[in-house]
């Protein structure tokens, strides 16, 4: 059975799609573990990013409130440092009154300041104008020179330059994972050479004024995160930089620094990534009351404004059913898309390739049937190879048609030419017969006049000439003379007048002079007398009203 091009193409495409689909499903089957793992990780990353987005939205709402309260924060901080400056100044007044010494005054002031708390973790410290910390509530800090080129000490250089002011910056204490927002207010007390500094963390500003809006908003968000479930037993949690669980389904407030999760989250290479993207980690875990150790997956990301590590932990096996449903959906969608692609491909190939080739085949069949090449041109609908083939075919048909038409014209023209040649041949035969007849008459006549008359009558009857002149070259080879005339009756008087006249040979003797000198036949027609430049020719033409000239040189015994 011979299949058509269309059926062959359809069969090839269907087989190719089946092979492609089989390969895809085989690859999916043999790499199912990797695929499952990838889908689970992407799912966890997506959930972490969703939680991260929720935190950003929540933070933006709080930030609007905080921006409104920022002036209050600055005012309170500056007011606090002014109170401390006034206290130091009051104690210094006793020094001026010689009631106490300067050293005693400094000790009294610092004993008062070091016990003051600013918020939860805020404190007072004293800075000298050269950047050395002279007093600090934490042991081992006093005496350190903070005027260092490190960028993190930019706030110290700012303090040295300012007499009084408020400054916000980010700071990370030794052992902490992430930077946290801090603020300081300061005022220089010249008698002691002290820069009195009040320091506090931004997220603790709620202790300085009413932050019920912020606390309520974060609490609502925390409760929402606590209720989230991932798989059967998976959950979300939030841990701060001090390793305390701020949000957990059943362990909130617990420090997990020394647990597996705490150690993983605090690993430096992971903390840097977590500031920008979710981190996926696997670890071994045995649930309470179970001896079996299973693999768990952990996804987390750091949210700097709240100093929160948002995490999700779950058993990968609990996602399997959900993931298999996703894979089933992917397979169904793939089959549908491949089917649609196959139909579109078949339509495209049928329209763009098979149909033009079929049209071209039909046209070629018409050529074999119509040997006169009266065929329709193939329609060109594309600029690809098929379109170029159709274009070349049309050019070939045009050339064949041109050749056919030209051949037909040539045959017709050749037929006409042959007919003309036949007529000319017959005419030449008649002329030869007439010339033979004239030759006989001339040979039988001894009269010059009879010979001249026979020649004139031949020219008149054959070519239609109505006048004839016989010219003879003189013996001097420089001139010629008009020997004999035969003209229409109305010019008879002129015949006697010009007979015997002599003219020079060459161009000056007109066309007759040139004809004799060059021994060449001249034939030309005259449309206007103005075109004649030679005087001899012009006089003759005007006198006899000549329209056509035929000058024939005749040589007798080498004499013209």
Coordinates of C-alpha atoms in Angstrom, one line a residue:
X1 CA 0.0 0.0 0.0
X2 CA 1.4 3.4 -1.1
X3 CA 0.8 6.2 1.5
X4 CA 0.4 9.8 0.4
X5 CA 2.7 12.5 1.6
X6 CA 0.0 13.8 3.9
X7 CA -0.6 10.4 5.6
X8 CA 3.1 9.8 5.9
X9 CA 3.6 13.2 7.6
X10 CA 0.7 12.6 10.0
X11 CA 2.1 9.2 10.9
X12 CA 5.6 10.5 11.5
X13 CA 4.4 13.3 13.8
X14 CA 2.1 11.0 15.8
X15 CA 4.9 8.5 16.3
X16 CA 7.3 11.4 17.3
X17 CA 4.8 12.8 19.8
X18 CA 4.3 9.3 21.3
X19 CA 8.0 8.8 21.6
X20 CA 8.4 12.3 23.2
X21 CA 5.6 11.6 25.7
X22 CA 7.0 8.2 26.6
X23 CA 10.4 9.7 27.1
X24 CA 8.9 12.5 29.3
X25 CA 6.9 10.1 31.4
X26 CA 9.9 7.7 31.7
X27 CA 12.2 10.6 32.8
X28 CA 9.5 11.7 35.3
X29 CA 9.2 8.2 36.7
X30 CA 12.9 7.5 37.1
X31 CA 13.6 10.9 38.5
X32 CA 10.5 11.0 40.7
X33 CA 12.5 11.2 44.0
X34 CA 14.4 14.3 42.7
X35 CA 11.2 15.8 41.3
X36 CA 9.4 15.2 44.6
X37 CA 12.2 16.7 46.6
X38 CA 12.3 19.7 44.2
X39 CA 8.6 20.3 44.4
X40 CA 8.6 20.0 48.3
X41 CA 11.5 22.5 48.5
X42 CA 9.8 24.9 46.1
X43 CA 6.6 24.6 48.0
X44 CA 8.3 25.4 51.3
X45 CA 10.2 28.3 49.7
X46 CA 6.9 29.6 48.4
X47 CA 5.3 29.4 51.8
X48 CA 8.3 31.1 53.5
X49 CA 8.2 33.9 50.9
X50 CA 4.4 34.3 51.5
X51 CA 5.1 34.6 55.3
X52 CA 7.9 37.0 54.5
X53 CA 5.5 39.1 52.4
X54 CA 3.0 39.1 55.3
X55 CA 5.6 40.4 57.6
X56 CA 6.6 43.1 55.2
X57 CA 3.0 44.2 54.8
X58 CA 2.6 44.2 58.6
X59 CA 5.9 46.1 59.0
X60 CA 4.8 48.7 56.5
X61 CA 1.7 49.3 58.5
X62 CA 3.7 49.5 61.7
X63 CA 6.3 51.7 60.1
X64 CA 3.6 54.3 59.1
X65 CA 2.7 54.4 62.8
X66 CA 6.4 54.5 63.9
X67 CA 7.2 57.3 61.5
X68 CA 4.5 59.3 63.1
X69 CA 5.9 58.5 66.5
X70 CA 9.6 59.0 65.4
X71 CA 9.5 62.6 66.6
X72 CA 8.3 61.4 70.0
X73 CA 11.2 59.0 70.2
X74 CA 13.7 61.6 69.4
X75 CA 12.1 64.1 71.8
X76 CA 12.1 61.5 74.7
X77 CA 15.7 60.5 74.0
X78 CA 17.0 64.1 73.9
X79 CA 14.9 65.0 77.0
X80 CA 16.5 62.1 78.8
X81 CA 20.1 63.1 77.9
X82 CA 19.2 66.7 78.9
X83 CA 18.0 65.5 82.3
X84 CA 21.3 63.6 82.8
X85 CA 23.3 66.7 81.7
X86 CA 21.4 68.8 84.2
X87 CA 22.0 66.3 86.9
X88 CA 25.8 66.4 86.2
X89 CA 25.7 70.2 86.1
X90 CA 24.0 70.3 89.5
X91 CA 26.6 68.0 91.0
X92 CA 29.4 70.1 89.4
X93 CA 28.1 73.2 91.2
X94 CA 29.2 71.6 94.4
X95 CA 32.7 71.3 93.0
X96 CA 32.6 75.1 92.2
X97 CA 31.6 75.7 95.8
X98 CA 34.4 73.5 97.1
X99 CA 32.0 71.1 98.7
X100 CA 33.3 68.1 96.8
X101 CA 36.2 67.3 94.5
X102 CA 36.0 66.9 90.7
X103 CA 36.8 63.1 91.1
X104 CA 34.0 62.8 93.7
X105 CA 31.6 64.6 91.4
X106 CA 32.3 62.3 88.5
X107 CA 31.8 59.2 90.7
X108 CA 28.5 60.5 92.0
X109 CA 27.2 61.3 88.5
X110 CA 28.3 57.9 87.1
X111 CA 26.8 55.9 90.0
X112 CA 23.5 57.6 89.3
X113 CA 23.7 57.1 85.5
X114 CA 24.8 53.4 85.4
X115 CA 21.7 52.1 87.1
X116 CA 19.3 53.8 84.7
X117 CA 17.6 51.5 82.2
X118 CA 16.4 52.8 78.8
X119 CA 13.7 50.4 77.7
X120 CA 14.5 46.8 78.2
X121 CA 18.2 46.7 77.2
X122 CA 19.0 50.4 76.8
X123 CA 21.7 52.0 78.9
X124 CA 23.9 55.1 79.5
X125 CA 27.6 55.3 78.6
X126 CA 30.2 58.0 78.7
X127 CA 32.5 58.8 75.7
X128 CA 35.6 61.1 75.8
X129 CA 36.0 63.6 73.0
X130 CA 38.8 61.4 71.5
X131 CA 36.5 58.4 71.1
X132 CA 37.6 56.5 74.2
X133 CA 34.7 55.0 76.2
X134 CA 35.5 56.0 79.9
X135 CA 32.3 54.5 81.5
X136 CA 30.0 51.6 80.5
X137 CA 27.6 49.5 82.5
X138 CA 29.0 46.3 81.0
X139 CA 32.2 45.0 82.5
X140 CA 35.3 45.1 80.3
X141 CA 34.1 47.7 77.9
X142 CA 35.3 50.9 79.7
X143 CA 38.7 52.1 78.4
X144 CA 38.1 50.8 74.8
X145 CA 38.9 53.3 72.0
X146 CA 35.9 53.3 69.6
X147 CA 37.4 55.8 67.2
X148 CA 38.2 53.2 64.7
X149 CA 38.2 53.3 60.8
X150 CA 35.7 50.4 60.7
X151 CA 32.4 51.6 59.2
X152 CA 30.4 50.2 62.1
X153 CA 31.9 53.0 64.3
X154 CA 30.6 55.8 62.1
X155 CA 28.3 56.8 65.0
X156 CA 31.3 57.4 67.2
X157 CA 32.8 59.8 64.7
X158 CA 29.4 61.5 64.6
X159 CA 29.4 61.8 68.4
X160 CA 32.8 63.4 68.5
X161 CA 31.8 66.1 66.1
X162 CA 28.4 66.9 67.7
X163 CA 27.7 68.8 71.0
X164 CA 24.1 67.6 71.2
X165 CA 22.0 65.5 68.9
X166 CA 20.1 62.3 68.0
X167 CA 21.4 59.4 65.7
X168 CA 20.1 56.1 64.4
X169 CA 22.3 53.2 63.2
X170 CA 22.5 49.4 63.0
X171 CA 24.6 47.4 65.5
X172 CA 25.5 43.7 66.2
X173 CA 26.9 42.7 69.6
X174 CA 29.4 39.9 69.9
X175 CA 27.7 36.5 69.5
X176 CA 24.7 38.0 67.8
X177 CA 23.7 36.8 64.3
X178 CA 22.0 39.8 62.7
X179 CA 22.3 43.6 62.8
X180 CA 19.7 45.4 64.9
X181 CA 18.4 49.0 64.8
X182 CA 19.7 51.3 67.6
X183 CA 19.4 55.0 68.4
X184 CA 21.5 57.3 70.6
X185 CA 21.0 60.8 72.0
X186 CA 24.0 62.7 73.4
X187 CA 25.2 66.0 75.0
X188 CA 28.7 67.2 75.7
X189 CA 29.4 68.1 79.4
X190 CA 32.6 70.2 79.1
X191 CA 33.6 70.4 82.8
X192 CA 34.0 66.6 82.9
X193 CA 35.1 66.3 79.2
X194 CA 32.2 63.8 78.9
X195 CA 29.9 63.0 76.0
X196 CA 26.9 61.7 77.9
X197 CA 25.2 59.1 75.6
X198 CA 21.8 57.4 75.9
X199 CA 21.5 54.2 73.9
X200 CA 18.5 52.0 73.1
X201 CA 17.3 49.4 70.5
X202 CA 14.6 50.7 68.1
X203 CA 12.3 47.7 68.5
X204 CA 12.3 48.5 72.3
X205 CA 11.0 52.0 71.8
X206 CA 7.6 50.7 73.0
X207 CA 9.0 51.0 76.5
X208 CA 9.5 54.7 76.0
X209 CA 6.0 55.5 74.9
X210 CA 2.6 53.8 74.1
X211 CA 3.3 51.3 71.3
X212 CA 0.1 49.3 71.8
X213 CA -0.7 49.5 68.0
X214 CA 2.7 47.9 67.2
X215 CA 2.4 45.2 69.8
X216 CA -1.2 44.3 68.9
X217 CA -0.4 44.1 65.2
X218 CA 2.6 41.8 65.7
X219 CA 0.7 39.7 68.2
X220 CA -2.1 39.2 65.7
X221 CA 0.4 38.2 63.0
X222 CA 2.2 35.9 65.4
X223 CA -1.1 34.1 66.3
X224 CA -1.9 33.7 62.6
X225 CA 1.5 32.2 61.9
X226 CA 1.2 29.9 64.9
X227 CA -2.0 28.3 63.5
X228 CA -0.4 27.4 60.1
X229 CA 0.0 23.7 59.2
X230 CA 2.3 22.1 56.6
X231 CA 1.5 18.5 55.8
X232 CA 0.2 16.5 58.7
X233 CA 2.5 17.7 61.6
X234 CA 4.6 20.5 60.0
X235 CA 4.4 23.9 61.5
X236 CA 5.8 27.5 61.3
X237 CA 7.9 29.2 64.0
X238 CA 9.7 32.4 64.7
X239 CA 13.1 32.7 66.4
X240 CA 14.9 35.9 67.3
X241 CA 18.7 36.5 67.2
X242 CA 18.9 35.5 70.9
X243 CA 17.6 32.0 69.9
X244 CA 14.3 32.5 71.7
X245 CA 11.2 31.2 70.1
X246 CA 8.9 34.2 69.8
X247 CA 6.3 32.1 67.9
X248 CA 5.9 28.3 68.2
X249 CA 2.8 26.0 68.4
X250 CA 3.8 24.7 71.9
X251 CA 7.4 25.9 72.8
X252 CA 7.0 29.8 72.7
X253 CA 9.6 31.6 74.9
X254 CA 12.1 28.6 74.9
X255 CA 15.7 29.2 74.0
X256 CA 16.8 26.7 71.4
X257 CA 20.4 27.9 70.9
X258 CA 21.9 24.4 71.6
X259 CA 19.3 22.4 69.6
X260 CA 19.8 21.2 66.0
X261 CA 17.6 23.9 64.6
X262 CA 19.3 26.6 66.7
X263 CA 22.8 25.5 65.4
X264 CA 21.6 25.2 61.8
X265 CA 20.0 28.6 61.7
X266 CA 23.0 30.3 63.4
X267 CA 25.5 28.8 60.9
X268 CA 27.2 31.9 59.3
X269 CA 27.0 30.7 55.7
X270 CA 23.3 30.1 56.1
X271 CA 22.5 33.4 57.9
X272 CA 24.0 35.5 55.1
X273 CA 21.8 33.7 52.5
X274 CA 18.7 33.9 54.7
X275 CA 18.9 37.7 54.7
X276 CA 17.9 37.7 51.0
X277 CA 16.5 34.2 50.1
X278 CA 14.9 31.2 51.8
X279 CA 17.4 28.5 53.0
X280 CA 16.4 24.8 52.8
X281 CA 18.2 22.3 55.2
X282 CA 17.7 18.6 56.1
X283 CA 18.3 17.1 59.5
X284 CA 17.7 14.0 61.5
X285 CA 14.9 14.1 64.2
X286 CA 13.3 11.8 66.6
X287 CA 9.8 12.9 67.9
X288 CA 9.0 12.7 71.6
X289 CA 8.0 9.1 72.5
X290 CA 9.4 7.7 69.3
X291 CA 12.7 5.8 68.9
X292 CA 12.7 6.0 65.1
X293 CA 14.9 8.7 63.7
X294 CA 13.5 10.4 60.6
X295 CA 14.6 13.1 58.2
X296 CA 13.0 16.5 58.5
X297 CA 13.2 19.5 56.2
X298 CA 13.7 23.0 57.5
X299 CA 13.1 26.2 55.5
X300 CA 13.8 29.7 57.0
X301 CA 14.4 33.3 56.1
X302 CA 15.5 36.3 58.2
X303 CA 13.3 39.4 58.6
X304 CA 15.6 42.2 59.8
X305 CA 13.0 44.9 60.9
X306 CA 11.6 42.5 63.6
X307 CA 14.9 40.5 64.1
X308 CA 12.9 37.4 63.3
X309 CA 14.0 34.1 61.7
X310 CA 10.8 32.8 60.1
X311 CA 11.0 29.0 59.8
X312 CA 8.9 26.0 58.6
X313 CA 9.8 22.4 59.6
X314 CA 8.0 19.3 58.4
X315 CA 8.5 15.6 57.4
X316 CA 8.9 15.3 53.6
X317 CA 6.8 12.2 53.5
X318 CA 3.8 14.1 54.6
X319 CA 3.9 16.1 51.4
X320 CA 4.0 13.0 49.1
X321 CA 0.3 12.7 48.5
X322 CA -0.1 16.4 47.8
X323 CA 3.0 16.3 45.5
X324 CA 1.7 13.3 43.6
X325 CA -1.5 15.1 42.9
X326 CA 0.6 18.0 41.6
X327 CA 2.6 15.6 39.4
X328 CA -0.7 14.0 38.1
X329 CA -1.9 17.5 37.2
X330 CA 1.4 18.2 35.5
X331 CA 1.2 15.0 33.4
X332 CA -2.5 15.7 32.4
X333 CA -1.6 19.3 31.4
X334 CA 1.4 18.1 29.5
X335 CA -0.6 15.5 27.5
X336 CA -3.2 18.2 26.7
X337 CA -0.6 20.7 25.6
X338 CA 1.2 18.0 23.5
X339 CA -2.1 17.1 21.9
X340 CA -2.8 20.7 21.0
X341 CA 0.7 21.2 19.8
X342 CA 0.4 18.1 17.6
X343 CA -2.9 19.3 16.1
X344 CA -1.4 22.8 15.4
X345 CA 1.7 21.2 13.9
X346 CA -0.3 19.0 11.6
X347 CA -2.4 21.9 10.5
X348 CA 0.7 24.0 9.9
X349 CA 2.5 21.3 8.0
X350 CA -0.6 20.5 6.0
X351 CA -1.2 24.2 5.1
X352 CA 2.4 25.3 4.6
X353 CA 4.1 22.2 3.2
X354 CA 1.8 19.5 2.0
X355 CA -0.8 21.6 0.3
X356 CA 1.8 23.7 -1.8
X357 CA 3.6 20.5 -2.8
X358 CA 0.2 18.9 -3.8
X359 CA -0.7 22.0 -5.8
X360 CA 2.7 21.8 -7.5
X361 CA 2.2 18.1 -8.3
X362 CA -1.3 18.9 -9.8
X363 CA 0.2 21.6 -12.0
X364 CA 2.9 19.3 -13.2
X365 CA 0.2 16.7 -14.1
X366 CA -1.6 19.4 -16.1
X367 CA 1.6 20.1 -18.0
X368 CA 1.7 16.5 -19.1
X369 CA -1.9 16.7 -20.2
X370 CA -1.7 20.1 -21.8
X371 CA 1.2 20.1 -24.1
X372 CA 0.4 23.6 -25.2
X373 CA 1.4 24.7 -21.6
X374 CA -1.8 26.6 -20.9
X375 CA -1.7 26.1 -17.1
X376 CA -2.5 28.2 -14.1
X377 CA 0.4 29.5 -11.9
X378 CA 1.0 28.1 -8.5
X379 CA 0.0 30.5 -5.7
X380 CA 2.9 31.6 -3.6
X381 CA 1.9 32.0 0.1
X382 CA 5.3 31.8 1.8
X383 CA 8.9 32.9 1.5
X384 CA 10.4 29.6 2.6
X385 CA 11.9 26.7 0.5
X386 CA 8.4 25.6 -0.6
X387 CA 7.6 29.1 -1.7
X388 CA 10.9 29.3 -3.5
X389 CA 10.1 26.0 -5.2
X390 CA 6.7 27.3 -6.3
X391 CA 8.3 30.5 -7.5
X392 CA 10.9 28.6 -9.5
X393 CA 8.2 26.4 -11.0
X394 CA 6.2 29.5 -12.1
X395 CA 9.4 30.9 -13.7
X396 CA 10.0 27.7 -15.5
X397 CA 6.4 27.6 -16.8
X398 CA 6.8 31.3 -17.9
X399 CA 10.0 30.4 -19.8
X400 CA 8.4 27.4 -21.4
X401 CA 5.4 29.5 -22.4
X402 CA 7.7 32.2 -23.8
X403 CA 9.7 29.6 -25.6
X404 CA 6.6 28.0 -27.0
X405 CA 5.1 31.4 -28.1
X406 CA 8.4 32.5 -29.6
X407 CA 8.8 29.2 -31.4
X408 CA 5.4 29.6 -32.9
X409 CA 6.2 33.1 -34.0
X410 CA 9.5 32.0 -35.5
X411 CA 7.7 29.2 -37.4
X412 CA 5.1 31.7 -38.7
X413 CA 7.8 34.2 -39.6
X414 CA 9.9 31.5 -41.3
X415 CA 6.8 30.5 -43.3
X416 CA 6.3 34.1 -44.3
X417 CA 10.0 34.5 -45.2
X418 CA 9.9 31.3 -47.3
X419 CA 6.8 32.6 -49.1
X420 CA 8.6 35.9 -49.8
X421 CA 11.7 34.0 -50.9
X422 CA 9.6 32.0 -53.2
X423 CA 8.0 35.1 -54.6
X424 CA 11.4 36.8 -55.0
X425 CA 12.7 33.7 -56.7
X426 CA 9.8 33.6 -59.1
X427 CA 10.3 37.4 -59.7
X428 CA 14.0 36.9 -60.2
X429 CA 13.3 34.1 -62.7
X430 CA 10.9 36.4 -64.5
X431 CA 13.6 39.2 -64.5
X432 CA 16.2 36.8 -65.8
X433 CA 13.8 35.7 -68.6
X434 CA 13.2 39.4 -69.4
X435 CA 16.9 40.1 -69.3
X436 CA 17.5 37.2 -71.6
X437 CA 14.9 38.5 -73.9
X438 CA 16.4 42.0 -73.9
X439 CA 19.9 40.5 -74.4
X440 CA 18.5 38.7 -77.5
X441 CA 17.0 41.9 -78.8
X442 CA 20.2 43.9 -78.1
X443 CA 22.4 41.3 -79.8
X444 CA 20.1 41.5 -82.8
X445 CA 20.2 45.3 -82.9
X446 CA 23.0 47.4 -84.1
X447 CA 21.4 50.7 -83.2
X448 CA 22.6 52.4 -79.9
X449 CA 19.2 54.0 -79.6
X450 CA 17.4 50.6 -79.8
X451 CA 19.7 49.2 -77.0
X452 CA 19.0 52.3 -74.8
X453 CA 15.3 52.0 -75.4
X454 CA 15.3 48.3 -74.5
X455 CA 17.0 49.0 -71.2
X456 CA 14.7 51.9 -70.3
X457 CA 11.6 49.8 -71.1
X458 CA 12.9 47.0 -68.8
X459 CA 13.5 49.4 -65.9
X460 CA 10.1 51.0 -66.4
X461 CA 8.1 47.8 -66.6
X462 CA 10.0 46.1 -63.8
X463 CA 10.7 48.8 -61.3
X464 CA 8.4 51.6 -62.4
X465 CA 11.0 54.2 -63.4
X466 CA 9.7 56.9 -65.7
X467 CA 13.0 58.4 -66.8
X468 CA 16.5 57.2 -67.6
X469 CA 19.8 58.9 -68.5
X470 CA 23.0 57.4 -70.0
X471 CA 26.2 59.1 -68.8
X472 CA 29.7 58.4 -70.4
X473 CA 33.1 59.1 -68.9
X474 CA 35.3 61.3 -71.0
X475 CA 38.8 60.2 -72.1
X476 CA 40.4 62.8 -69.8
X477 CA 39.1 60.7 -66.8
X478 CA 38.2 64.0 -65.1
X479 CA 34.7 64.7 -66.5
X480 CA 31.6 62.9 -67.7
X481 CA 28.9 63.9 -70.2
X482 CA 25.2 63.3 -70.5
X483 CA 24.9 61.1 -73.6
X484 CA 21.3 60.1 -73.8
X485 CA 17.9 61.0 -72.0
X486 CA 14.6 59.3 -71.7
X487 CA 12.2 61.6 -69.8
X488 CA 8.4 62.1 -69.5
X489 CA 6.9 64.1 -72.3
X490 CA 6.6 67.3 -70.3
X491 CA 10.3 67.5 -69.8
X492 CA 11.2 66.9 -73.5
X493 CA 12.5 70.5 -73.9
X494 CA 15.0 70.0 -71.1
X495 CA 16.3 66.7 -72.6
X496 CA 17.8 68.6 -75.6
X497 CA 19.1 71.4 -73.3
X498 CA 21.2 69.0 -71.1
X499 CA 22.2 66.4 -73.6
X500 CA 26.0 66.6 -74.2
X501 CA 26.7 68.7 -71.1
X502 CA 29.8 67.8 -69.1
X503 CA 30.4 67.7 -65.3
X504 CA 33.4 66.8 -63.1
X505 CA 33.9 63.4 -61.7
X506 CA 33.9 62.9 -57.9
X507 CA 31.8 64.7 -55.2
X508 CA 31.6 68.0 -57.1
X509 CA 29.9 66.2 -60.0
X510 CA 27.0 65.0 -57.7
X511 CA 25.9 61.5 -57.2
X512 CA 26.6 60.5 -60.8
X513 CA 30.2 61.7 -60.5
X514 CA 30.6 59.7 -57.3
X515 CA 29.0 56.6 -58.8
X516 CA 31.5 56.7 -61.8
X517 CA 34.6 57.5 -59.7
X518 CA 33.9 54.9 -57.0
X519 CA 32.3 52.4 -59.3
X520 CA 29.5 52.0 -56.7
X521 CA 25.7 51.8 -57.1
X522 CA 23.7 54.6 -55.3
X523 CA 20.1 54.4 -54.4
X524 CA 18.2 57.0 -52.3
X525 CA 14.8 58.7 -52.0
X526 CA 14.3 62.5 -51.6
X527 CA 11.8 63.8 -49.1
X528 CA 12.8 67.4 -49.3
X529 CA 14.9 69.5 -51.7
X530 CA 16.5 71.2 -48.7
X531 CA 18.3 68.0 -47.8
X532 CA 20.3 68.1 -51.1
X533 CA 23.6 70.0 -50.6
X534 CA 25.4 69.3 -54.0
X535 CA 24.6 72.0 -56.6
X536 CA 24.6 69.6 -59.6
X537 CA 22.2 67.2 -57.9
X538 CA 20.0 70.0 -56.7
X539 CA 19.6 71.6 -60.2
X540 CA 18.7 68.2 -61.8
X541 CA 16.3 67.3 -59.0
X542 CA 14.5 70.7 -59.1
X543 CA 14.3 70.7 -62.9
X544 CA 12.9 67.2 -63.3
X545 CA 11.1 67.0 -59.9
X546 CA 12.9 63.7 -59.1
X547 CA 11.8 61.7 -56.0
X548 CA 14.0 58.6 -56.4
X549 CA 17.6 58.1 -57.7
X550 CA 19.2 54.8 -58.8
X551 CA 22.8 55.2 -60.2
X552 CA 24.3 52.0 -61.6
X553 CA 27.9 52.0 -62.9
X554 CA 28.4 49.8 -66.1
X555 CA 31.9 48.8 -67.2
X556 CA 32.6 47.9 -70.8
X557 CA 36.1 46.7 -71.6
X558 CA 37.4 48.0 -68.2
X559 CA 35.9 51.5 -69.0
X560 CA 33.0 52.8 -66.8

